[in-house]
């Protein structure tokens, strides 16, 4: 006779992270008529604006957008640094890594390198190399056995586990605009040379039916004054947004991530368009908020009957437990050799790639760039790619580990005879979840008793073996744990010592 099991259903999401895939894009750019011929390229910078992401019918990832590029150059027959601003469009695919049945696709873009070279005094070729990191969320419907209908002397071994799972995802695109006054006493900005932004979330919480997210946008703008002098404006700007959070419990946690959609900076303000002493920064962002919930999953791991033989079917249940978040910090010192003596440092930039775990350490690729003036009053740029190691104290076992690294803090540049030494802090935000597997009863049948069954002994005395549980003893003799404890005058299983003889009540 088939056992009729009671079931509990759990609905949630699980995050799937896939291997990153590269993308190369390039563009030939004509120098505008208003600009002089290019004598020398000094540097090239860029920012990834990822505006399109989709999954094709065959399960491939597709990412599209633009690299907002700035090429710094010295013009012929003119003095001072100039800049060309343009977009390099891209569209690329990650082959065969996706599942078309999944939803909530997210792709994070990272600029690995960008360089420009002169084709002729009026044309340049700019090449950008990107790395794209795809993530999916898949809906999970989990049904587990929690009880048995009827009695029939059925004994149940129940377990209760807690896991932290995504309850849902919300996204919102928004535009952030701020007017930035230049330092008093300096000349106004004649030309914007480069613009960089670093987006960092600081808080995310569910308040009633709304998700409130807060963060900071660190802006760095290099500009040229009318007299040719270079200036740099660095400012940290707070922002906040409200998203719809209906359908989530107030005890849910949330995490926000941000993706750059567009970036623009120009001189002047809305009320004074010709004001060269004010810069207007406009940034379009997409915030992606993952809402997490604590889920209690109860299930039957074993069962038997005190009156009949039962054959069980089991299935494996995998649960993520012990989710933790922590921050690992590493101070870095790196020398950028310039090949010529440096007189002053104008601008520095530090960016980090995707962290990977190797032998208990997080390996983080780092790109460092420095714009400087040498002792011959010539502008130069040096950049270097290297990998740093951030130690972590991870326990053994099957762990899901993810880390995102970024430079959080001031970059200190010291001039040395060899070049420029940079000192800066790197922070790794590490998330870990331990994956454990359990056997869960998925079905069972009660077998009819045969007439030739051996009679049960009238008296059973025995000790518990090493590692043996009271459940295993009771199951072997079709007794109950409660009955064994009662007849031996014990309050609970912890009072049973290896030397103690237990009286097992006669099986019925």
Short mmCIF file of C-alpha atoms in Angstrom, two decimals:
data_model
loop_
_atom_site.label_atom_id
_atom_site.label_comp_id
_atom_site.label_asym_id
_atom_site.label_seq_id
_atom_site.Cartn_x
_atom_site.Cartn_y
_atom_site.Cartn_z
CA UNK A 1 0.00 0.00 0.00
CA UNK A 2 1.38 3.36 -1.00
CA UNK A 3 2.06 5.91 1.72
CA UNK A 4 0.15 9.16 1.35
CA UNK A 5 2.67 11.91 2.08
CA UNK A 6 1.83 15.45 3.08
CA UNK A 7 3.77 18.05 1.10
CA UNK A 8 4.95 21.64 1.63
CA UNK A 9 5.71 23.87 -1.36
CA UNK A 10 8.42 26.56 -1.43
CA UNK A 11 8.81 29.13 -4.21
CA UNK A 12 11.93 31.25 -4.57
CA UNK A 13 14.75 32.09 -6.98
CA UNK A 14 18.30 30.90 -7.28
CA UNK A 15 21.19 32.87 -8.74
CA UNK A 16 23.26 31.33 -11.53
CA UNK A 17 26.63 32.86 -12.36
CA UNK A 18 28.37 31.97 -15.59
CA UNK A 19 31.90 32.24 -16.90
CA UNK A 20 32.78 35.72 -18.21
CA UNK A 21 33.20 36.23 -21.92
CA UNK A 22 35.38 38.77 -23.78
CA UNK A 23 34.40 41.41 -26.30
CA UNK A 24 36.56 43.57 -28.56
CA UNK A 25 35.28 46.64 -30.32
CA UNK A 26 36.98 49.38 -32.33
CA UNK A 27 36.22 52.57 -34.20
CA UNK A 28 37.92 54.91 -36.64
CA UNK A 29 37.30 58.54 -35.71
CA UNK A 30 37.77 61.63 -37.87
CA UNK A 31 39.12 64.72 -36.13
CA UNK A 32 36.53 67.53 -36.33
CA UNK A 33 37.35 70.50 -38.55
CA UNK A 34 37.40 72.75 -35.49
CA UNK A 35 40.34 70.79 -34.05
CA UNK A 36 43.96 70.87 -35.14
CA UNK A 37 45.84 67.91 -36.58
CA UNK A 38 46.99 65.33 -34.06
CA UNK A 39 50.73 65.38 -33.37
CA UNK A 40 50.83 62.84 -30.53
CA UNK A 41 48.36 60.74 -28.57
CA UNK A 42 48.95 60.96 -24.83
CA UNK A 43 46.31 58.63 -23.41
CA UNK A 44 42.91 57.00 -23.91
CA UNK A 45 40.24 56.33 -21.28
CA UNK A 46 36.72 54.97 -21.37
CA UNK A 47 33.66 53.82 -19.48
CA UNK A 48 31.37 50.90 -20.33
CA UNK A 49 27.71 51.85 -20.75
CA UNK A 50 25.78 48.60 -21.12
CA UNK A 51 22.27 49.35 -22.31
CA UNK A 52 21.09 46.08 -23.89
CA UNK A 53 21.11 42.51 -22.59
CA UNK A 54 19.10 39.58 -23.77
CA UNK A 55 19.18 35.84 -24.26
CA UNK A 56 18.86 34.48 -27.75
CA UNK A 57 16.62 31.57 -28.68
CA UNK A 58 19.57 29.17 -28.60
CA UNK A 59 20.51 30.21 -25.05
CA UNK A 60 23.38 32.58 -25.82
CA UNK A 61 23.97 35.80 -23.91
CA UNK A 62 23.88 39.03 -25.90
CA UNK A 63 25.23 42.31 -24.54
CA UNK A 64 25.23 45.68 -26.31
CA UNK A 65 26.00 49.29 -25.53
CA UNK A 66 28.75 51.84 -25.94
CA UNK A 67 32.19 52.59 -24.62
CA UNK A 68 32.28 56.31 -23.79
CA UNK A 69 35.83 57.02 -24.99
CA UNK A 70 38.10 60.02 -24.46
CA UNK A 71 41.40 60.29 -26.34
CA UNK A 72 43.89 62.84 -25.01
CA UNK A 73 46.27 64.26 -27.61
CA UNK A 74 48.69 67.07 -28.37
CA UNK A 75 47.72 69.02 -31.53
CA UNK A 76 50.19 70.24 -34.10
CA UNK A 77 51.14 73.95 -33.99
CA UNK A 78 49.19 74.36 -30.73
CA UNK A 79 50.03 74.12 -27.06
CA UNK A 80 48.17 72.28 -24.39
CA UNK A 81 46.26 69.03 -24.06
CA UNK A 82 43.10 68.37 -26.10
CA UNK A 83 40.50 65.62 -26.06
CA UNK A 84 38.27 63.78 -28.50
CA UNK A 85 35.03 62.36 -27.09
CA UNK A 86 33.08 59.70 -28.95
CA UNK A 87 31.19 56.44 -28.49
CA UNK A 88 32.41 53.03 -29.57
CA UNK A 89 29.35 50.78 -30.01
CA UNK A 90 29.56 47.08 -29.23
CA UNK A 91 27.40 43.98 -29.47
CA UNK A 92 28.78 40.61 -28.47
CA UNK A 93 27.63 37.12 -27.54
CA UNK A 94 28.50 34.56 -24.93
CA UNK A 95 28.32 31.21 -26.63
CA UNK A 96 26.11 28.45 -25.24
CA UNK A 97 26.15 29.46 -21.59
CA UNK A 98 22.53 30.39 -21.03
CA UNK A 99 19.18 28.78 -20.46
CA UNK A 100 16.34 30.39 -22.38
CA UNK A 101 13.88 29.34 -19.66
CA UNK A 102 15.62 31.55 -17.07
CA UNK A 103 14.71 35.13 -16.32
CA UNK A 104 16.14 38.30 -14.77
CA UNK A 105 19.28 38.35 -16.89
CA UNK A 106 21.98 40.72 -15.72
CA UNK A 107 25.32 41.43 -17.40
CA UNK A 108 28.06 43.53 -15.85
CA UNK A 109 30.59 45.12 -18.18
CA UNK A 110 34.24 45.80 -17.40
CA UNK A 111 36.73 47.74 -19.52
CA UNK A 112 39.92 45.69 -19.57
CA UNK A 113 41.96 47.94 -21.87
CA UNK A 114 41.61 50.80 -24.33
CA UNK A 115 44.20 52.25 -26.69
CA UNK A 116 44.30 54.62 -29.64
CA UNK A 117 46.78 55.13 -32.49
CA UNK A 118 47.14 57.66 -35.28
CA UNK A 119 46.17 56.52 -38.79
CA UNK A 120 46.89 59.99 -40.16
CA UNK A 121 46.86 63.48 -38.61
CA UNK A 122 43.06 63.63 -39.08
CA UNK A 123 42.08 60.08 -38.18
CA UNK A 124 42.63 57.74 -35.24
CA UNK A 125 41.78 54.09 -34.53
CA UNK A 126 40.59 53.26 -31.01
CA UNK A 127 40.30 49.69 -29.76
CA UNK A 128 38.59 48.64 -26.53
CA UNK A 129 38.62 45.23 -24.87
CA UNK A 130 35.79 44.35 -22.52
CA UNK A 131 34.96 41.49 -20.19
CA UNK A 132 31.28 40.73 -19.57
CA UNK A 133 29.93 38.87 -16.54
CA UNK A 134 26.48 37.27 -17.00
CA UNK A 135 24.15 36.36 -14.15
CA UNK A 136 20.72 34.73 -14.26
CA UNK A 137 17.95 34.12 -11.77
CA UNK A 138 15.92 30.94 -12.10
CA UNK A 139 12.57 30.32 -10.46
CA UNK A 140 12.54 27.30 -8.15
CA UNK A 141 9.41 25.40 -7.06
CA UNK A 142 10.40 22.98 -4.33
CA UNK A 143 7.99 20.40 -2.90
CA UNK A 144 9.12 18.37 0.13
CA UNK A 145 7.46 15.75 2.32
CA UNK A 146 6.52 16.95 5.78
CA UNK A 147 4.14 14.29 7.12
CA UNK A 148 2.10 11.14 6.48
CA UNK A 149 -1.67 10.90 6.31
CA UNK A 150 -3.14 8.42 8.80
CA UNK A 151 -1.32 6.65 11.61
CA UNK A 152 -0.45 3.00 11.11
CA UNK A 153 2.35 3.26 13.68
CA UNK A 154 4.44 5.42 11.32
CA UNK A 155 7.47 7.03 12.98
CA UNK A 156 8.95 10.11 11.32
CA UNK A 157 12.44 11.58 11.51
CA UNK A 158 11.99 15.26 10.73
CA UNK A 159 14.68 17.85 10.07
CA UNK A 160 14.44 21.63 9.86
CA UNK A 161 16.97 23.73 7.91
CA UNK A 162 17.22 27.45 7.29
CA UNK A 163 18.41 28.91 4.01
CA UNK A 164 18.76 32.39 2.54
CA UNK A 165 17.31 32.67 -0.96
CA UNK A 166 16.31 35.45 -3.39
CA UNK A 167 12.62 36.25 -3.07
CA UNK A 168 12.62 38.45 -6.16
CA UNK A 169 14.37 41.18 -8.13
CA UNK A 170 13.41 44.77 -8.88
CA UNK A 171 15.06 47.10 -11.40
CA UNK A 172 14.76 50.80 -12.10
CA UNK A 173 16.50 53.19 -14.46
CA UNK A 174 17.04 56.76 -13.28
CA UNK A 175 19.05 59.87 -14.15
CA UNK A 176 21.28 61.70 -11.71
CA UNK A 177 22.33 65.28 -12.46
CA UNK A 178 24.46 67.64 -10.39
CA UNK A 179 26.04 71.06 -10.89
CA UNK A 180 29.65 71.11 -9.72
CA UNK A 181 31.31 74.48 -8.99
CA UNK A 182 35.03 74.74 -9.70
CA UNK A 183 37.47 75.83 -7.03
CA UNK A 184 37.44 79.59 -6.44
CA UNK A 185 40.52 81.41 -7.64
CA UNK A 186 41.09 79.15 -10.65
CA UNK A 187 40.14 79.89 -14.21
CA UNK A 188 37.05 78.39 -15.73
CA UNK A 189 37.01 75.19 -17.74
CA UNK A 190 37.55 75.72 -21.46
CA UNK A 191 37.40 72.01 -22.30
CA UNK A 192 36.39 68.84 -20.48
CA UNK A 193 39.14 66.28 -21.06
CA UNK A 194 38.01 63.14 -19.20
CA UNK A 195 35.12 62.20 -16.93
CA UNK A 196 35.06 59.17 -14.62
CA UNK A 197 32.48 57.98 -12.15
CA UNK A 198 32.56 55.22 -9.55
CA UNK A 199 29.18 54.06 -8.24
CA UNK A 200 28.94 52.59 -4.75
CA UNK A 201 25.82 51.50 -2.91
CA UNK A 202 25.68 52.35 0.80
CA UNK A 203 22.26 51.16 1.95
CA UNK A 204 19.25 49.19 0.77
CA UNK A 205 16.19 48.43 2.85
CA UNK A 206 12.52 47.57 2.59
CA UNK A 207 10.21 50.11 4.22
CA UNK A 208 6.57 49.11 3.99
CA UNK A 209 5.88 48.43 0.32
CA UNK A 210 8.87 50.46 -0.92
CA UNK A 211 12.50 49.62 -1.51
CA UNK A 212 14.76 52.51 -0.58
CA UNK A 213 18.33 52.47 -1.93
CA UNK A 214 21.12 54.93 -1.24
CA UNK A 215 24.63 55.31 -2.57
CA UNK A 216 27.48 57.57 -3.58
CA UNK A 217 28.74 58.58 -6.98
CA UNK A 218 32.44 59.50 -6.94
CA UNK A 219 33.09 61.85 -9.85
CA UNK A 220 36.50 62.80 -11.24
CA UNK A 221 36.68 65.40 -14.04
CA UNK A 222 39.91 66.46 -15.74
CA UNK A 223 39.62 69.78 -17.55
CA UNK A 224 41.73 72.41 -19.28
CA UNK A 225 41.52 76.05 -18.31
CA UNK A 226 41.62 78.89 -20.82
CA UNK A 227 45.32 79.49 -20.13
CA UNK A 228 46.18 75.85 -20.81
CA UNK A 229 46.59 74.85 -17.18
CA UNK A 230 45.10 71.48 -16.23
CA UNK A 231 42.70 71.08 -13.35
CA UNK A 232 40.93 68.15 -11.78
CA UNK A 233 37.67 68.16 -9.86
CA UNK A 234 36.90 65.24 -7.57
CA UNK A 235 33.67 65.06 -5.61
CA UNK A 236 31.53 62.43 -3.89
CA UNK A 237 27.82 62.89 -4.55
CA UNK A 238 25.08 61.10 -2.58
CA UNK A 239 21.95 59.79 -4.29
CA UNK A 240 18.83 57.82 -3.36
CA UNK A 241 15.98 56.10 -5.18
CA UNK A 242 12.66 54.45 -4.29
CA UNK A 243 11.53 51.25 -6.02
CA UNK A 244 8.31 49.28 -5.77
CA UNK A 245 8.63 46.62 -3.08
CA UNK A 246 5.10 45.23 -2.86
CA UNK A 247 4.88 41.49 -2.32
CA UNK A 248 7.86 41.19 0.03
CA UNK A 249 7.78 40.73 3.79
CA UNK A 250 9.29 43.51 5.88
CA UNK A 251 11.84 41.15 7.44
CA UNK A 252 13.41 40.55 4.01
CA UNK A 253 16.90 41.84 3.32
CA UNK A 254 17.95 43.58 0.11
CA UNK A 255 21.12 44.28 -1.85
CA UNK A 256 21.51 46.87 -4.62
CA UNK A 257 23.89 46.83 -7.59
CA UNK A 258 24.31 49.56 -10.20
CA UNK A 259 25.03 49.61 -13.92
CA UNK A 260 26.11 52.66 -15.93
CA UNK A 261 23.84 53.54 -18.88
CA UNK A 262 25.21 56.90 -20.00
CA UNK A 263 27.66 59.56 -18.87
CA UNK A 264 27.96 63.23 -19.83
CA UNK A 265 29.73 66.28 -18.43
CA UNK A 266 29.72 69.80 -19.87
CA UNK A 267 30.51 73.34 -18.81
CA UNK A 268 27.75 75.66 -17.66
CA UNK A 269 24.56 75.13 -15.72
CA UNK A 270 20.86 75.16 -16.51
CA UNK A 271 20.49 78.77 -15.39
CA UNK A 272 23.85 79.91 -16.80
CA UNK A 273 24.84 77.82 -19.86
CA UNK A 274 27.96 79.93 -20.49
CA UNK A 275 29.29 79.74 -16.94
CA UNK A 276 32.76 78.22 -17.35
CA UNK A 277 33.18 77.97 -13.57
CA UNK A 278 30.41 75.35 -13.24
CA UNK A 279 30.34 71.83 -14.59
CA UNK A 280 27.12 69.85 -15.03
CA UNK A 281 27.39 66.11 -14.61
CA UNK A 282 24.56 63.89 -15.88
CA UNK A 283 24.64 60.14 -15.26
CA UNK A 284 22.00 57.56 -16.15
CA UNK A 285 22.02 54.42 -14.03
CA UNK A 286 20.12 51.19 -13.62
CA UNK A 287 19.77 49.87 -10.11
CA UNK A 288 19.11 46.16 -9.63
CA UNK A 289 17.85 45.22 -6.18
CA UNK A 290 17.85 41.60 -5.07
CA UNK A 291 15.48 40.92 -2.17
CA UNK A 292 16.50 38.02 0.10
CA UNK A 293 14.38 36.06 2.52
CA UNK A 294 15.07 33.50 5.23
CA UNK A 295 13.33 30.26 4.39
CA UNK A 296 12.64 27.43 6.85
CA UNK A 297 12.51 24.09 5.04
CA UNK A 298 11.18 21.16 7.06
CA UNK A 299 11.30 17.65 5.60
CA UNK A 300 11.16 13.94 6.46
CA UNK A 301 14.61 12.39 6.26
CA UNK A 302 13.51 8.86 7.28
CA UNK A 303 10.45 6.87 8.41
CA UNK A 304 9.39 3.40 9.47
CA UNK A 305 6.39 1.62 10.94
CA UNK A 306 6.23 -0.19 14.29
CA UNK A 307 3.67 -2.63 12.88
CA UNK A 308 4.66 -3.21 9.23
CA UNK A 309 7.62 -3.21 6.86
CA UNK A 310 8.03 0.03 4.90
CA UNK A 311 10.10 0.61 1.76
CA UNK A 312 11.07 4.28 1.28
CA UNK A 313 12.08 6.22 -1.79
CA UNK A 314 14.39 9.19 -1.22
CA UNK A 315 15.70 12.08 -3.24
CA UNK A 316 18.57 14.47 -2.67
CA UNK A 317 17.77 17.91 -1.33
CA UNK A 318 20.47 20.59 -1.68
CA UNK A 319 20.24 23.59 0.64
CA UNK A 320 22.48 26.64 0.93
CA UNK A 321 23.24 27.37 4.57
CA UNK A 322 25.40 29.65 6.70
CA UNK A 323 25.32 32.59 4.27
CA UNK A 324 27.80 35.26 5.29
CA UNK A 325 29.07 38.56 3.96
CA UNK A 326 32.36 40.16 4.93
CA UNK A 327 34.92 42.60 3.62
CA UNK A 328 38.59 41.83 3.10
CA UNK A 329 40.94 44.79 2.79
CA UNK A 330 44.40 44.86 1.25
CA UNK A 331 46.77 47.82 1.02
CA UNK A 332 48.66 47.86 -2.27
CA UNK A 333 51.92 49.48 -3.29
CA UNK A 334 52.87 49.39 -6.97
CA UNK A 335 55.55 51.11 -9.04
CA UNK A 336 54.68 52.42 -12.51
CA UNK A 337 57.90 52.90 -14.44
CA UNK A 338 57.79 55.88 -16.78
CA UNK A 339 61.16 55.73 -18.53
CA UNK A 340 61.72 59.45 -17.90
CA UNK A 341 61.94 61.66 -14.83
CA UNK A 342 58.53 62.79 -13.52
CA UNK A 343 58.00 66.36 -12.37
CA UNK A 344 54.33 66.16 -11.30
CA UNK A 345 51.38 63.77 -11.23
CA UNK A 346 48.19 65.11 -12.78
CA UNK A 347 45.70 62.24 -12.52
CA UNK A 348 45.58 58.61 -11.34
CA UNK A 349 43.01 55.87 -11.91
CA UNK A 350 42.61 52.43 -10.33
CA UNK A 351 40.11 49.82 -11.54
CA UNK A 352 39.57 46.19 -10.57
CA UNK A 353 38.41 43.14 -12.46
CA UNK A 354 36.51 40.05 -11.36
CA UNK A 355 38.01 38.30 -8.33
CA UNK A 356 38.70 34.56 -8.42
CA UNK A 357 39.51 32.23 -5.53
CA UNK A 358 42.74 30.25 -5.64
CA UNK A 359 44.22 28.30 -2.69
CA UNK A 360 42.54 30.41 -0.02
CA UNK A 361 43.33 33.75 -1.66
CA UNK A 362 41.32 36.07 -3.85
CA UNK A 363 43.20 36.93 -7.03
CA UNK A 364 42.16 40.39 -8.19
CA UNK A 365 43.29 41.86 -11.55
CA UNK A 366 44.08 45.56 -11.17
CA UNK A 367 44.60 48.24 -13.80
CA UNK A 368 46.53 51.35 -12.79
CA UNK A 369 46.92 54.49 -14.90
CA UNK A 370 48.83 57.68 -14.26
CA UNK A 371 48.88 60.93 -16.24
CA UNK A 372 52.00 62.96 -15.48
CA UNK A 373 54.26 65.80 -16.57
CA UNK A 374 57.93 64.99 -17.05
CA UNK A 375 60.86 67.28 -16.38
CA UNK A 376 60.85 68.39 -20.02
CA UNK A 377 57.26 69.69 -19.58
CA UNK A 378 55.95 66.88 -21.77
CA UNK A 379 52.71 65.14 -20.88
CA UNK A 380 52.92 61.38 -20.61
CA UNK A 381 50.82 58.47 -19.48
CA UNK A 382 51.74 55.10 -18.05
CA UNK A 383 49.48 52.18 -17.28
CA UNK A 384 50.04 48.73 -15.88
CA UNK A 385 48.01 45.59 -15.32
CA UNK A 386 48.89 43.31 -12.41
CA UNK A 387 47.26 40.87 -9.99
CA UNK A 388 47.07 41.22 -6.23
CA UNK A 389 46.32 38.54 -3.65
CA UNK A 390 43.80 39.14 -0.88
CA UNK A 391 43.99 36.38 1.79
CA UNK A 392 40.73 34.91 3.10
CA UNK A 393 39.99 32.58 5.98
CA UNK A 394 37.60 30.17 4.29
CA UNK A 395 36.75 26.87 5.94
CA UNK A 396 36.85 23.63 3.98
CA UNK A 397 33.84 21.99 2.45
CA UNK A 398 31.59 22.84 -0.44
CA UNK A 399 31.27 26.61 -0.52
CA UNK A 400 29.71 28.99 -3.02
CA UNK A 401 32.06 31.98 -2.94
CA UNK A 402 31.71 35.27 -4.77
CA UNK A 403 33.72 38.48 -4.41
CA UNK A 404 33.68 41.93 -5.92
CA UNK A 405 36.73 44.13 -5.58
CA UNK A 406 37.13 47.89 -5.84
CA UNK A 407 39.51 50.63 -4.82
CA UNK A 408 37.89 52.25 -1.78
CA UNK A 409 39.95 55.14 -0.53
CA UNK A 410 42.54 57.68 -1.57
CA UNK A 411 45.21 56.92 -4.13
CA UNK A 412 48.57 58.31 -3.01
CA UNK A 413 51.14 58.97 -5.75
CA UNK A 414 54.82 59.36 -4.87
CA UNK A 415 57.39 60.38 -7.46
CA UNK A 416 60.47 58.15 -7.53
CA UNK A 417 63.58 58.07 -9.76
CA UNK A 418 62.02 55.13 -11.66
CA UNK A 419 58.57 56.66 -12.11
CA UNK A 420 55.48 56.90 -9.90
CA UNK A 421 54.71 54.71 -6.90
CA UNK A 422 51.00 54.32 -6.17
CA UNK A 423 49.58 53.34 -2.80
CA UNK A 424 45.91 52.51 -2.49
CA UNK A 425 43.47 50.20 -0.63
CA UNK A 426 41.53 47.39 -2.30
CA UNK A 427 38.37 46.05 -0.69
CA UNK A 428 36.89 42.64 -1.52
CA UNK A 429 33.23 42.21 -0.61
CA UNK A 430 32.98 38.45 -0.13
CA UNK A 431 29.75 36.40 -0.02
CA UNK A 432 29.87 32.74 1.00
CA UNK A 433 27.18 30.06 1.22
CA UNK A 434 27.79 26.49 2.28
CA UNK A 435 26.03 23.90 0.10
CA UNK A 436 24.80 20.83 1.97
CA UNK A 437 22.91 17.82 0.65
CA UNK A 438 20.28 15.87 2.57
CA UNK A 439 18.19 12.80 1.81
CA UNK A 440 14.48 13.56 1.81
CA UNK A 441 11.71 10.94 1.74
CA UNK A 442 9.85 11.29 -1.55
CA UNK A 443 7.60 8.22 -1.35
CA UNK A 444 7.07 4.84 0.30
CA UNK A 445 5.06 1.64 0.40
CA UNK A 446 3.83 -0.47 3.30
CA UNK A 447 4.52 -4.13 2.59
CA UNK A 448 2.14 -6.85 3.66
CA UNK A 449 3.50 -9.04 6.47
CA UNK A 450 4.29 -12.66 5.57
CA UNK A 451 3.16 -15.59 7.72
CA UNK A 452 6.68 -16.96 8.12
CA UNK A 453 8.01 -13.88 9.90
CA UNK A 454 10.29 -14.82 12.78
CA UNK A 455 8.80 -14.03 16.21
CA UNK A 456 10.23 -10.98 17.93
CA UNK A 457 12.30 -11.59 21.08
CA UNK A 458 10.48 -11.03 24.35
CA UNK A 459 13.39 -9.10 25.90
CA UNK A 460 16.12 -7.05 24.26
CA UNK A 461 19.11 -5.62 26.12
CA UNK A 462 21.90 -3.88 24.22
CA UNK A 463 24.33 -1.00 24.17
CA UNK A 464 24.43 1.75 21.56
CA UNK A 465 27.37 1.43 19.17
CA UNK A 466 29.82 4.19 18.37
CA UNK A 467 28.10 6.79 16.18
CA UNK A 468 24.75 4.98 16.48
CA UNK A 469 21.62 7.02 17.10
CA UNK A 470 18.56 6.21 19.16
CA UNK A 471 16.50 6.53 15.97
CA UNK A 472 18.52 3.75 14.32
CA UNK A 473 18.07 1.45 17.34
CA UNK A 474 14.32 2.09 17.55
CA UNK A 475 13.93 1.53 13.79
CA UNK A 476 15.83 -1.78 13.96
CA UNK A 477 13.42 -3.23 16.55
CA UNK A 478 10.26 -1.37 15.45
CA UNK A 479 10.17 0.40 18.74
CA UNK A 480 9.85 4.13 19.35
CA UNK A 481 12.41 6.54 20.73
CA UNK A 482 9.91 7.76 23.28
CA UNK A 483 9.22 4.21 24.43
CA UNK A 484 12.92 3.40 24.87
CA UNK A 485 13.55 6.57 26.86
CA UNK A 486 10.50 5.97 29.05
CA UNK A 487 11.24 2.34 29.95
CA UNK A 488 14.86 3.23 30.76
CA UNK A 489 13.80 6.28 32.79
CA UNK A 490 15.78 8.70 30.65
CA UNK A 491 14.84 12.29 29.87
CA UNK A 492 16.58 12.50 26.51
CA UNK A 493 19.12 10.79 24.25
CA UNK A 494 22.07 12.78 25.63
CA UNK A 495 21.89 10.79 28.89
CA UNK A 496 22.76 7.52 27.13
CA UNK A 497 26.40 6.54 27.75
CA UNK A 498 28.35 3.95 25.67
CA UNK A 499 28.50 1.58 28.64
CA UNK A 500 24.80 1.62 29.47
CA UNK A 501 22.60 -1.36 28.67
CA UNK A 502 19.30 -0.28 27.19
CA UNK A 503 16.08 -2.17 27.57
CA UNK A 504 14.25 -2.16 24.24
CA UNK A 505 10.48 -2.53 24.58
CA UNK A 506 9.11 -5.60 22.80
CA UNK A 507 8.04 -4.89 19.24
CA UNK A 508 4.30 -5.16 18.58
#
